Tab-separated table of C-alpha atoms and ligand atoms in Angstrom:
chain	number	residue	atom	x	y	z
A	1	UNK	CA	-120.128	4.831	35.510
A	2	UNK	CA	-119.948	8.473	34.769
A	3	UNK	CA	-121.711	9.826	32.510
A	4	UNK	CA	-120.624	11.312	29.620
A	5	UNK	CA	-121.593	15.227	28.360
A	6	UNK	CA	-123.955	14.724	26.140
A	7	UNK	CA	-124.027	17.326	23.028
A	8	UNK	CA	-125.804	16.791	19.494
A	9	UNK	CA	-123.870	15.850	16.719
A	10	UNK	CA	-122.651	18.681	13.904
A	11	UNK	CA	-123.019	16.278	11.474
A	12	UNK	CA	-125.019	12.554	11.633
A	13	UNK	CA	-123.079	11.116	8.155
A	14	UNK	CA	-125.069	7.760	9.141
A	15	UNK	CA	-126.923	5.183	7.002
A	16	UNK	CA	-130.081	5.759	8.570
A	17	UNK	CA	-131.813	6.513	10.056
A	18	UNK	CA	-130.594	10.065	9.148
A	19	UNK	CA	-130.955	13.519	9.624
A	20	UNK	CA	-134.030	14.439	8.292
A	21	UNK	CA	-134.776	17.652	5.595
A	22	UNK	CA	-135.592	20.537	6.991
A	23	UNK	CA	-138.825	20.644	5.094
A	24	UNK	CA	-139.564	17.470	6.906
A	25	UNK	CA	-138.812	18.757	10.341
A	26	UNK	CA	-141.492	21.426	9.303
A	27	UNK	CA	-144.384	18.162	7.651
A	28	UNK	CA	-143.543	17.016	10.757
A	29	UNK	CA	-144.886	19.505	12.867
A	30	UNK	CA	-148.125	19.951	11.080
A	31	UNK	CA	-151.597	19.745	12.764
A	32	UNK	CA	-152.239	15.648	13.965
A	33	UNK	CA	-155.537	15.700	12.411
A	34	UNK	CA	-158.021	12.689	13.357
A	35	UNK	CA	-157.858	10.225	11.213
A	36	UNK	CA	-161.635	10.490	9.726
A	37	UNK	CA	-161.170	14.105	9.204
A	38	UNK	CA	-162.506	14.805	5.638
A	39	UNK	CA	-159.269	17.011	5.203
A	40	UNK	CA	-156.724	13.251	6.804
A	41	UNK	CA	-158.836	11.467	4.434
A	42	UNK	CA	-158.297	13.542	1.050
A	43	UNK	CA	-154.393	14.326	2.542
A	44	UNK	CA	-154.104	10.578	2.943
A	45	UNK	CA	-155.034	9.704	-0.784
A	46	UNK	CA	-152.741	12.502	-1.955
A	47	UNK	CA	-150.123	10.983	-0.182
A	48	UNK	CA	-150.020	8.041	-1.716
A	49	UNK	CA	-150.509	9.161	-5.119
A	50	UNK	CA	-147.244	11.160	-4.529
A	51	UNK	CA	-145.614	7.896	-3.167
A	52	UNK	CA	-146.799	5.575	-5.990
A	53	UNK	CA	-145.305	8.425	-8.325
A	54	UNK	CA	-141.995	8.111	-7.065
A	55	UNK	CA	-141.750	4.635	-6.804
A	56	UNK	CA	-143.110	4.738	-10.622
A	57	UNK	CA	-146.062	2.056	-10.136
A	58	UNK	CA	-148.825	1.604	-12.270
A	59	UNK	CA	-151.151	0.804	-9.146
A	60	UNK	CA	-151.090	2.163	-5.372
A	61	UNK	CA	-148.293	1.472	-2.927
A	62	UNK	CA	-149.198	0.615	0.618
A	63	UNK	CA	-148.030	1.964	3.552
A	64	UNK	CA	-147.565	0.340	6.855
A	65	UNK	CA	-147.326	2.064	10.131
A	66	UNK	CA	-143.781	0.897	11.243
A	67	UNK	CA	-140.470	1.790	10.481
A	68	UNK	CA	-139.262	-0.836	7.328
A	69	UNK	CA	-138.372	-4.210	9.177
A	70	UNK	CA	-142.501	-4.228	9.180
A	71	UNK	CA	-142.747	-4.066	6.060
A	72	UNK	CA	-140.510	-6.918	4.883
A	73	UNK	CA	-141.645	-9.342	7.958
A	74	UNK	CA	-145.431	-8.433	7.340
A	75	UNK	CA	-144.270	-9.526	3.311
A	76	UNK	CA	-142.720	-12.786	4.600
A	77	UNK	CA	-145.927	-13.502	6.439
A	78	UNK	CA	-148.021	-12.604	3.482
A	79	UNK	CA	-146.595	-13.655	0.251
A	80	UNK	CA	-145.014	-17.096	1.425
A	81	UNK	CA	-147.402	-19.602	1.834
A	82	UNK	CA	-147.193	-23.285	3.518
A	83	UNK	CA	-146.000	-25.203	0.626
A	84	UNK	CA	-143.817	-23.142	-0.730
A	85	UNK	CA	-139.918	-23.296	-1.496
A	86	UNK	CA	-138.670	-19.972	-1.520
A	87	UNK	CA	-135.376	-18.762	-2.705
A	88	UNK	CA	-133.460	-16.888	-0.158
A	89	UNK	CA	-130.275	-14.673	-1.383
A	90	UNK	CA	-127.597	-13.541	1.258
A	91	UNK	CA	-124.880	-11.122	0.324
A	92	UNK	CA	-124.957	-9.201	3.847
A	93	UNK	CA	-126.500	-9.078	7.085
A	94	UNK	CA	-129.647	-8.000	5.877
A	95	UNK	CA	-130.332	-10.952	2.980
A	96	UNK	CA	-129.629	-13.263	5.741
A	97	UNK	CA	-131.881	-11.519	8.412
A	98	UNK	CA	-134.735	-11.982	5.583
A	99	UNK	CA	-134.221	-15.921	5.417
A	100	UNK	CA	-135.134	-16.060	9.043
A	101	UNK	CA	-138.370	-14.620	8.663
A	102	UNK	CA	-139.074	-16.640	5.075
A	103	UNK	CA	-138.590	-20.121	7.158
A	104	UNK	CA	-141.108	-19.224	9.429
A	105	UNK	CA	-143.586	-19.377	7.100
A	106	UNK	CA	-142.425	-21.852	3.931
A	107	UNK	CA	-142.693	-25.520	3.339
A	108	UNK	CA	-138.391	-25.091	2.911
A	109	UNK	CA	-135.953	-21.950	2.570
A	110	UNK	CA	-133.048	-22.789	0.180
A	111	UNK	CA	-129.880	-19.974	0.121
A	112	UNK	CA	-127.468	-18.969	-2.162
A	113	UNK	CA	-124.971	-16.851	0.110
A	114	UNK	CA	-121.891	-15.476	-0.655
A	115	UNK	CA	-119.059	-13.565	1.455
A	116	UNK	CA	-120.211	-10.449	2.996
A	117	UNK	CA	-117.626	-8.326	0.141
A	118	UNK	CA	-119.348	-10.065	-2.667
A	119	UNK	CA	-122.736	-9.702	-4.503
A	120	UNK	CA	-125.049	-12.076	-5.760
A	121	UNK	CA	-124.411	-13.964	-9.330
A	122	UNK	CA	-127.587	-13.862	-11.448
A	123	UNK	CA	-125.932	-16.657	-13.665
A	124	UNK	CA	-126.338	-18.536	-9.806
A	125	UNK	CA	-129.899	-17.386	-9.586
A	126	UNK	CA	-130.797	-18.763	-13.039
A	127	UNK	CA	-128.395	-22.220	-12.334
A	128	UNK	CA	-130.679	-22.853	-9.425
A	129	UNK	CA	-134.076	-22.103	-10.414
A	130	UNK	CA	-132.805	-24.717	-13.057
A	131	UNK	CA	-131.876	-27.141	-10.196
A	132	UNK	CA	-135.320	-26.840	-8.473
A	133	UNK	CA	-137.919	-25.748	-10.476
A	134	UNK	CA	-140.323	-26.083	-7.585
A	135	UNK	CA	-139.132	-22.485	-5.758
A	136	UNK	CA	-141.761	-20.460	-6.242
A	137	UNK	CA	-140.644	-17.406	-4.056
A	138	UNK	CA	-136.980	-15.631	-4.701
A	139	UNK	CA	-136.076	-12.843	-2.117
A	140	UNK	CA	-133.156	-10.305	-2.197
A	141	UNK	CA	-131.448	-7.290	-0.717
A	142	UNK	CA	-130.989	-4.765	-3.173
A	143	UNK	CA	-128.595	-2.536	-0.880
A	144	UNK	CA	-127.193	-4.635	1.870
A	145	UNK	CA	-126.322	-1.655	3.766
A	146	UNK	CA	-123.914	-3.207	6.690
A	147	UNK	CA	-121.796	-4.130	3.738
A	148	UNK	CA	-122.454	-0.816	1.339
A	149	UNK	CA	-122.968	-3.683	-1.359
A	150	UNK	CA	-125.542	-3.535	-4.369
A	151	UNK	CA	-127.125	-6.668	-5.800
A	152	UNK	CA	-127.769	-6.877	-9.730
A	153	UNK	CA	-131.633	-7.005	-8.937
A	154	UNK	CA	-132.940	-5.829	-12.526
A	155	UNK	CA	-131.311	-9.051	-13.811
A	156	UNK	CA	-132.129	-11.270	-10.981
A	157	UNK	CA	-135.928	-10.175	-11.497
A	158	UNK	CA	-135.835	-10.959	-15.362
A	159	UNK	CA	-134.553	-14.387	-13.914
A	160	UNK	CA	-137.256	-14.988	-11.319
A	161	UNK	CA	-139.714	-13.140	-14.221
A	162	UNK	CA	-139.026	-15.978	-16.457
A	163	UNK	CA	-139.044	-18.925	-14.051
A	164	UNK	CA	-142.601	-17.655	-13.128
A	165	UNK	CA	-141.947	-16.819	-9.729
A	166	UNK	CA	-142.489	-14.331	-6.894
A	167	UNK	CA	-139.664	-11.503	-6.086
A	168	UNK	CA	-139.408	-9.863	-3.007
A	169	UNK	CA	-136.973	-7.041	-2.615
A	170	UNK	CA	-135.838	-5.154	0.045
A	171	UNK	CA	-134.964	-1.751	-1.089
A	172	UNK	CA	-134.722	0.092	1.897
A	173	UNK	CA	-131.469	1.630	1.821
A	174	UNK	CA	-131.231	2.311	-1.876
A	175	UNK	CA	-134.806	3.923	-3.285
A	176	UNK	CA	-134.625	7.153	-3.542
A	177	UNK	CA	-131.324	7.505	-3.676
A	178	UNK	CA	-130.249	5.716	-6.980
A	179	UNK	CA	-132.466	4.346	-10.372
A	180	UNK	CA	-134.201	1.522	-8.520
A	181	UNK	CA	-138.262	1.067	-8.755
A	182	UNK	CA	-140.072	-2.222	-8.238
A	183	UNK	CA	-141.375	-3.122	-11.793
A	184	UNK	CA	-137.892	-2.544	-13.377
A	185	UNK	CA	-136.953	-5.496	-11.228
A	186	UNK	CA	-140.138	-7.356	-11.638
A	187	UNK	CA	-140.257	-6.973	-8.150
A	188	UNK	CA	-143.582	-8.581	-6.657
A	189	UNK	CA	-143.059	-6.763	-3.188
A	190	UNK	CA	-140.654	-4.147	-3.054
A	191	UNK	CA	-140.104	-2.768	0.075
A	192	UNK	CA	-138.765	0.969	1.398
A	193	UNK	CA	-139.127	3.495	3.607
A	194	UNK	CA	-138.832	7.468	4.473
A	195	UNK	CA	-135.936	6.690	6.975
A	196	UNK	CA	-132.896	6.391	4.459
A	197	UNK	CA	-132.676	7.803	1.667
A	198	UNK	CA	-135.538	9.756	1.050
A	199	UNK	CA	-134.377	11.955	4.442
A	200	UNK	CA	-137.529	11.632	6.213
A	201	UNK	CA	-138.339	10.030	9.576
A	202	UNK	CA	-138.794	6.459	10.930
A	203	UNK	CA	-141.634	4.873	11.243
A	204	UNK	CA	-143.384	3.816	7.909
A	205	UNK	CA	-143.170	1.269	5.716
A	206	UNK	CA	-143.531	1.850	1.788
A	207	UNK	CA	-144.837	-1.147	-0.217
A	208	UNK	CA	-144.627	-1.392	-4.117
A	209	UNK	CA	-147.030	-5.024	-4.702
A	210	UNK	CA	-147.804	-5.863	-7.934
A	211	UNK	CA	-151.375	-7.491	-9.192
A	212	UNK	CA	-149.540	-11.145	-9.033
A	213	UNK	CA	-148.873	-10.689	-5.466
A	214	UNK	CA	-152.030	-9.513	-4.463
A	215	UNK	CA	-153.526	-12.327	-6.184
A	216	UNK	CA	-150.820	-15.166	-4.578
A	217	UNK	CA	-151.515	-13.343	-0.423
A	218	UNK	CA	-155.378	-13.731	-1.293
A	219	UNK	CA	-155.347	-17.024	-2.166
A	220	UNK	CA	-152.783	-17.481	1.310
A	221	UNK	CA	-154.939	-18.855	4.430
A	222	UNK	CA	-151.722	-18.276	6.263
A	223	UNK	CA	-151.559	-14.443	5.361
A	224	UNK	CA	-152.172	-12.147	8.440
A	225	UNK	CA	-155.706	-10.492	8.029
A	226	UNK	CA	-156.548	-7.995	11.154
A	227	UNK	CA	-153.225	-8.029	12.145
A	228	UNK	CA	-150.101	-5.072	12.456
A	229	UNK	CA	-148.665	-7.892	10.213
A	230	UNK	CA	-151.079	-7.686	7.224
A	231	UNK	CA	-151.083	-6.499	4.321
A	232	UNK	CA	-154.416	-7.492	2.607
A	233	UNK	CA	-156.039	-4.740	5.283
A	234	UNK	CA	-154.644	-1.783	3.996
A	235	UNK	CA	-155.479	-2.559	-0.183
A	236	UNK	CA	-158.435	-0.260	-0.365
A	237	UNK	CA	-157.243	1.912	2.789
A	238	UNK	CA	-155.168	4.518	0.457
A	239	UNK	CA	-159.395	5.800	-0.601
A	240	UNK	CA	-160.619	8.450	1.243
A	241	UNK	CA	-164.116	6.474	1.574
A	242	UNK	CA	-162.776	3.412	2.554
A	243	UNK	CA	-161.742	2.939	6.388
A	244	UNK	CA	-158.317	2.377	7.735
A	245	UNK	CA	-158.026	-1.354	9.570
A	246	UNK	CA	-156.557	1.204	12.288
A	247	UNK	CA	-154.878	4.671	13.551
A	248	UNK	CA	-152.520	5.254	11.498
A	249	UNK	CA	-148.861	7.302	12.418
A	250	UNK	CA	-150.595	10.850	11.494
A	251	UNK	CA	-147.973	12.612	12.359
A	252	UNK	CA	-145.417	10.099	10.355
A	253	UNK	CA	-147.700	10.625	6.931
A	254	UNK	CA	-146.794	14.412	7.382
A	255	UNK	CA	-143.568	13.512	7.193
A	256	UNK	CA	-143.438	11.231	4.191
A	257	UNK	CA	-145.395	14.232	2.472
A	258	UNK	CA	-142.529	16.669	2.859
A	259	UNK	CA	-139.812	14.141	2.201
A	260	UNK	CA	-141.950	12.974	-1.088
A	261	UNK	CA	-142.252	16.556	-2.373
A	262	UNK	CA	-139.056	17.416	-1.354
A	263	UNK	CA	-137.817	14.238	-4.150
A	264	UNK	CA	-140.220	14.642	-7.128
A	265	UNK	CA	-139.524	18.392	-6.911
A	266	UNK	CA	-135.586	18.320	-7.073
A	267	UNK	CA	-135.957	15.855	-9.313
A	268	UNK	CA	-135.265	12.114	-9.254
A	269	UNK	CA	-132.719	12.035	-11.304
A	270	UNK	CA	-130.996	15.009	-9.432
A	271	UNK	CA	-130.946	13.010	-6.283
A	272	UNK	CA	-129.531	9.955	-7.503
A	273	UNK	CA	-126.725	11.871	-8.840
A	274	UNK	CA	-125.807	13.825	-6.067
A	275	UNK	CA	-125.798	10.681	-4.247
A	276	UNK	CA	-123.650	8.710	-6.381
A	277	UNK	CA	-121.307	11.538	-6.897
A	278	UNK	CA	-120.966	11.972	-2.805
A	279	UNK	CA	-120.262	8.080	-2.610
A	280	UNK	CA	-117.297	8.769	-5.602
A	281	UNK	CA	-115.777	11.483	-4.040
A	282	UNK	CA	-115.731	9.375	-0.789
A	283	UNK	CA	-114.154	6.286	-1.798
A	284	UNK	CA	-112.026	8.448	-3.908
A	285	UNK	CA	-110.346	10.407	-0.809
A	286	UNK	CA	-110.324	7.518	1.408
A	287	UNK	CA	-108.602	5.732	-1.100
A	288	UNK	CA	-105.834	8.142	-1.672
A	289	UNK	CA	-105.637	8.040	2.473
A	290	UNK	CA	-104.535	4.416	2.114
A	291	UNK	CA	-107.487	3.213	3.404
A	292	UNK	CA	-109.444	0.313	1.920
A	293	UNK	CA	-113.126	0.214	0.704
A	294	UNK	CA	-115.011	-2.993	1.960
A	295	UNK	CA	-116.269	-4.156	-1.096
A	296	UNK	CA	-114.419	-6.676	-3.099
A	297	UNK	CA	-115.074	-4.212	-6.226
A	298	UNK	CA	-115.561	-0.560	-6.322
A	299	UNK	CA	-118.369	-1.433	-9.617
A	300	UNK	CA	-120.543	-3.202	-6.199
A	301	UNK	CA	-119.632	-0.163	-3.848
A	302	UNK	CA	-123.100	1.568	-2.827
A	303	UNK	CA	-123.896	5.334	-3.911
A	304	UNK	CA	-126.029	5.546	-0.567
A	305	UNK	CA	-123.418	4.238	1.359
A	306	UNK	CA	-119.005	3.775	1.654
A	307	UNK	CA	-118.272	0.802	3.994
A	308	UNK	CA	-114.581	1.447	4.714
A	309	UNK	CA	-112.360	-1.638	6.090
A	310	UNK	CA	-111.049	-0.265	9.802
A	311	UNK	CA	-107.209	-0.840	9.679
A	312	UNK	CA	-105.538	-3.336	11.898
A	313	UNK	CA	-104.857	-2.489	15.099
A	314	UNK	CA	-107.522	0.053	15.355
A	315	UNK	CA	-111.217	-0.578	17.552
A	316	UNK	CA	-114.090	0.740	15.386
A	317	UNK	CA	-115.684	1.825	18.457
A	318	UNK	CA	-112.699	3.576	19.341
A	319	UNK	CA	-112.833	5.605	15.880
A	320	UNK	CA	-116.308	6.272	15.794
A	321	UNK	CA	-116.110	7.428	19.351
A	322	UNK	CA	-113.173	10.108	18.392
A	323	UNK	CA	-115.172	11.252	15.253
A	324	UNK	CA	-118.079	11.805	16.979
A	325	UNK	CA	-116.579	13.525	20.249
A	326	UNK	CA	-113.524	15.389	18.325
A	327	UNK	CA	-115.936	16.525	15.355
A	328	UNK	CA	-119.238	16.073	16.396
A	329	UNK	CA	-119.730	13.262	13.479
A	330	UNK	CA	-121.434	10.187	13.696
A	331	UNK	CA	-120.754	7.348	11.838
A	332	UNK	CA	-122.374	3.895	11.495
A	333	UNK	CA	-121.009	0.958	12.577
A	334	UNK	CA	-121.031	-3.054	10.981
A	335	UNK	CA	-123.372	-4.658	11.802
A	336	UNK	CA	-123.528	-8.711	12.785
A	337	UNK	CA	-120.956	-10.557	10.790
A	338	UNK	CA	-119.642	-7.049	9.347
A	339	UNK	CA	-119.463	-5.698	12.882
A	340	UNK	CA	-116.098	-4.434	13.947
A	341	UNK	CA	-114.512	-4.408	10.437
A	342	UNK	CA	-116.022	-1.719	8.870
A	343	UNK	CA	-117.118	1.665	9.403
A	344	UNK	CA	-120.028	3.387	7.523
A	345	UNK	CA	-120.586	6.547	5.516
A	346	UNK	CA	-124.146	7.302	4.727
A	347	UNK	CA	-124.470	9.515	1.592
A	348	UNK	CA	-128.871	9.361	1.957
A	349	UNK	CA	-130.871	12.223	1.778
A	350	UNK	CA	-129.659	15.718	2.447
A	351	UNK	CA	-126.172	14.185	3.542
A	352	UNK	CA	-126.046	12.587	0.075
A	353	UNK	CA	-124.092	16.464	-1.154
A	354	UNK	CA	-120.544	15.856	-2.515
A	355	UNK	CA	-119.138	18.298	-0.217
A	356	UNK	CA	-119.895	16.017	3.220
A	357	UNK	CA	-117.390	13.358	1.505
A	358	UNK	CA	-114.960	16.168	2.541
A	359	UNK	CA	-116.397	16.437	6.046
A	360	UNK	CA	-116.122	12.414	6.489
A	361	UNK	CA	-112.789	12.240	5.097
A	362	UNK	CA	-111.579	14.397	7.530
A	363	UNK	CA	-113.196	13.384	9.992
A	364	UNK	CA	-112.227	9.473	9.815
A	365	UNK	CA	-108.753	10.647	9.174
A	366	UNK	CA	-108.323	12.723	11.900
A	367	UNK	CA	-110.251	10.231	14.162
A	368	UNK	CA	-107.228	7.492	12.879
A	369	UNK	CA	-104.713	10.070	13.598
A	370	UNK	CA	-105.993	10.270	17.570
A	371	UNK	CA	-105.834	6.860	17.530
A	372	UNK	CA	-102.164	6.862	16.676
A	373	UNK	CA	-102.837	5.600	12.558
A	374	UNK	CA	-101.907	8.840	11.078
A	375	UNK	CA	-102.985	8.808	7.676
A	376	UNK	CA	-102.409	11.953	4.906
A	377	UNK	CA	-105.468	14.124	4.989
A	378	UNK	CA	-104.982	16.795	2.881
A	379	UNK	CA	-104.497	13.394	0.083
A	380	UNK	CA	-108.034	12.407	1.126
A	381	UNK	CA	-109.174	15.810	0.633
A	382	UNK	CA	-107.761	16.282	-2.363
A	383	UNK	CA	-108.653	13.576	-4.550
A	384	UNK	CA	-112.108	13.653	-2.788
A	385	UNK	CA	-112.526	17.335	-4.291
A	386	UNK	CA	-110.701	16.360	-7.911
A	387	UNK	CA	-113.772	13.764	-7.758
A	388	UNK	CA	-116.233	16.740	-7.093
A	389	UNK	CA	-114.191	19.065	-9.604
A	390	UNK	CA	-114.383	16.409	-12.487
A	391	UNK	CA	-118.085	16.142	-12.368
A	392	UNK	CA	-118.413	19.830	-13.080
B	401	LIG	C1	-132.465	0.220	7.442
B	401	LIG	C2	-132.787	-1.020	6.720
B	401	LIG	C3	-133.892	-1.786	7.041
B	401	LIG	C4	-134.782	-1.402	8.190
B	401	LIG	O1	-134.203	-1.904	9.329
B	401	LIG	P1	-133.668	-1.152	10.612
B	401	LIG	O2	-132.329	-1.716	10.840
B	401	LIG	O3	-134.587	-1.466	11.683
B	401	LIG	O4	-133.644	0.331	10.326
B	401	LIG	C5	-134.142	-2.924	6.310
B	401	LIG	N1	-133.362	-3.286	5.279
B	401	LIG	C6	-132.281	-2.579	4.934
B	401	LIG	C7	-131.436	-3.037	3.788
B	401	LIG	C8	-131.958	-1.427	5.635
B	401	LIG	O5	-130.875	-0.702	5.304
């Protein structure tokens, strides 16, 4: 096999992990200071406060050492106990993915899935809490990124909220870049991470738990406990005169300290629109290109990410491969059941800036063209500016 010249990309328009801010290239790069350092100890406390105020709780986050995937397997392992029934909602590859880990560890895992297009009914939700009134756990994909989909989870938590049960939500790919914080959605564990759309690095694992869920994992024989999988050992560690179960990713917390300033200081609500606007201008252009969005309704379509159906007759390899070695720009691919009929946009982080919907646009349109689908850029580019233009 030959091997191909390798050169960085001009532009990484991925849904994560993604390019990171330059301030947290910098955070990065700061002194690795041991970990029982007065000054690691005091930095690591600050951290969190700065995490727990932009995920707007009332008590403090935890963070894991491991990109997000830890985070939601180590919740699986801790919140669901033996006997319970949890409630398992698939819209997307990622939903699914979460019912995998839930059986592991519940008495039985009962889904609601629809098609990968679609989002999840809360009328559903509430019909089958109704049905069996013995689930005690509901779980949920906010932003099912391999379809660019959002779920309704504000209403699904009032749902779960009223039934008395447990939420967990997997908020990866949205917080940060749109209104979402776990006790809006009565969320129990809400899980995120630097990686998306906060522009920061992987490798950590933010946890929103409320009081009810700290209660339910103590009462859990099952739940790890000196373990990479717990999260009971890391309540207390946030104090700076309390000891950490173990090392943790020094270098990683610089990070997520750049990337947090970098989002209270711009401004939450600053971010989310720049992201949202980016994702409008997208669909917008690729729209007027002829193209088709992947969602079955533009009112589901992500702000952090534009899932765009591949036309027939064209490989998605073969288009990401010409974007990326005619432009330099790297797209994300489907993944599992959305693999091969899609092709991603990430708008998280610094790439969530209206103008990169112009750099996609072209991009994907002059990949197509390569690839003998010629499609009318300077459309795409137009009504993907208009978009920009109309908000001012
Ligand atoms: C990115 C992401 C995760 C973390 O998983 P990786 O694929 O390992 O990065 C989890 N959930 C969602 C919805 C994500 O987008």
């Amino acid at each position: 096999m030959s091997t191909p010249t390798l050169r960085d990309p001009v532009f990484t328009l991925t849904s994560g992990p993604v390019d990171a801010y330059p301030a947290v290239l910098r955070g990065l790069s700061r002194t690795i200071h041991y970990d029982y350092d007065p000054v690691f100890l005091a930095f690591y406390e600050r951290v969190n406060e700065k995490a727990q105020a932009a995920m707007r709780l009332s008590t403090p986050p935890v963070i894991l050492h491991g990109e997000p995937v830890l985070g939601l397997e180590a919740a699986a392992a801790s919140l669901i106990a033996r006997d319970d029934v949890v409630l398992n909602l698939a819209s997307g590859v990622y939903g699914k993915g979460f019912g995998f880990w839930a059986k592991r560890h519940c008495a039985e895992l009962v889904e609601i899935e629809v098609p990968y297009n679609e989002t999840i009914d809360p009328d559903a939700v509430a019909a089958m809490l109704k049905a069996r009134p013995d689930i005690r756990i509901v779980s949920v994909c906010h932003h099912d990124t391999p379809s660019g989909t959002i779920n309704p989870v504000e209403a699904i938590g009032r749902i779960v909220a009223e039934h008395g049960g447990w939420l967990i939500v997997d908020a990866v790919s949205s917080f940060g870049g749109m209104d979402v914080h776990a006790e809006d959605c009565h969320a129990d564990i809400f899980v995120t991470g630097p990686n998306k759309c906060l522009g920061g690095a992987p490798g950590l694992s933010l946890l929103g738990v409320s009081d009810r869920a700290w209660t339910k994992m103590k009462a859990n024989p099952d739940a790890p406990r000196a373990s990479m999988l717990s999260i009971l050992d890391w309540e207390q560690a946030w104090r700076r005169d309390r000891p950490f179960p173990f090392t943790p990713s020094v270098a990683e917390i610089n990070g997520l300290d750049a990337a947090l300033d970098q989002y209270l200081a711009e401004g939450p609500e600053v971010v989310w629109a720049r992201h949202a606007l980016t994702a409008r201008a997208c669909r917008a252009g690729l729209q007027a290109m002829g193209l088709a969005l992947w969602p079955a309704r533009e009112e589901i379509a992500s702000p952090t990410t534009t899932a765009v159906r591949v036309p027939d007759g064209v490989a998605d390899a073969d288009l990401r491969r010409a974007a990326r070695e005619r432009y330099g720009v790297t797209f994300s691919s489907g993944r599992g059941e959305t693999l091969g009929k899609l092709v991603r946009i990430g708008h998280m982080g610094p790439t969530a800036q209206p103008l990169y919907a112009v750099v996609a646009i072209s991009a994907l349109g002059g990949a197509l063209g390569a690839l003998g689908h010629a499609v009318d850029i300077g459309r795409g580019v137009a009504a993907a500016m208009a978009a920009i233009d109309a908000a001012g």
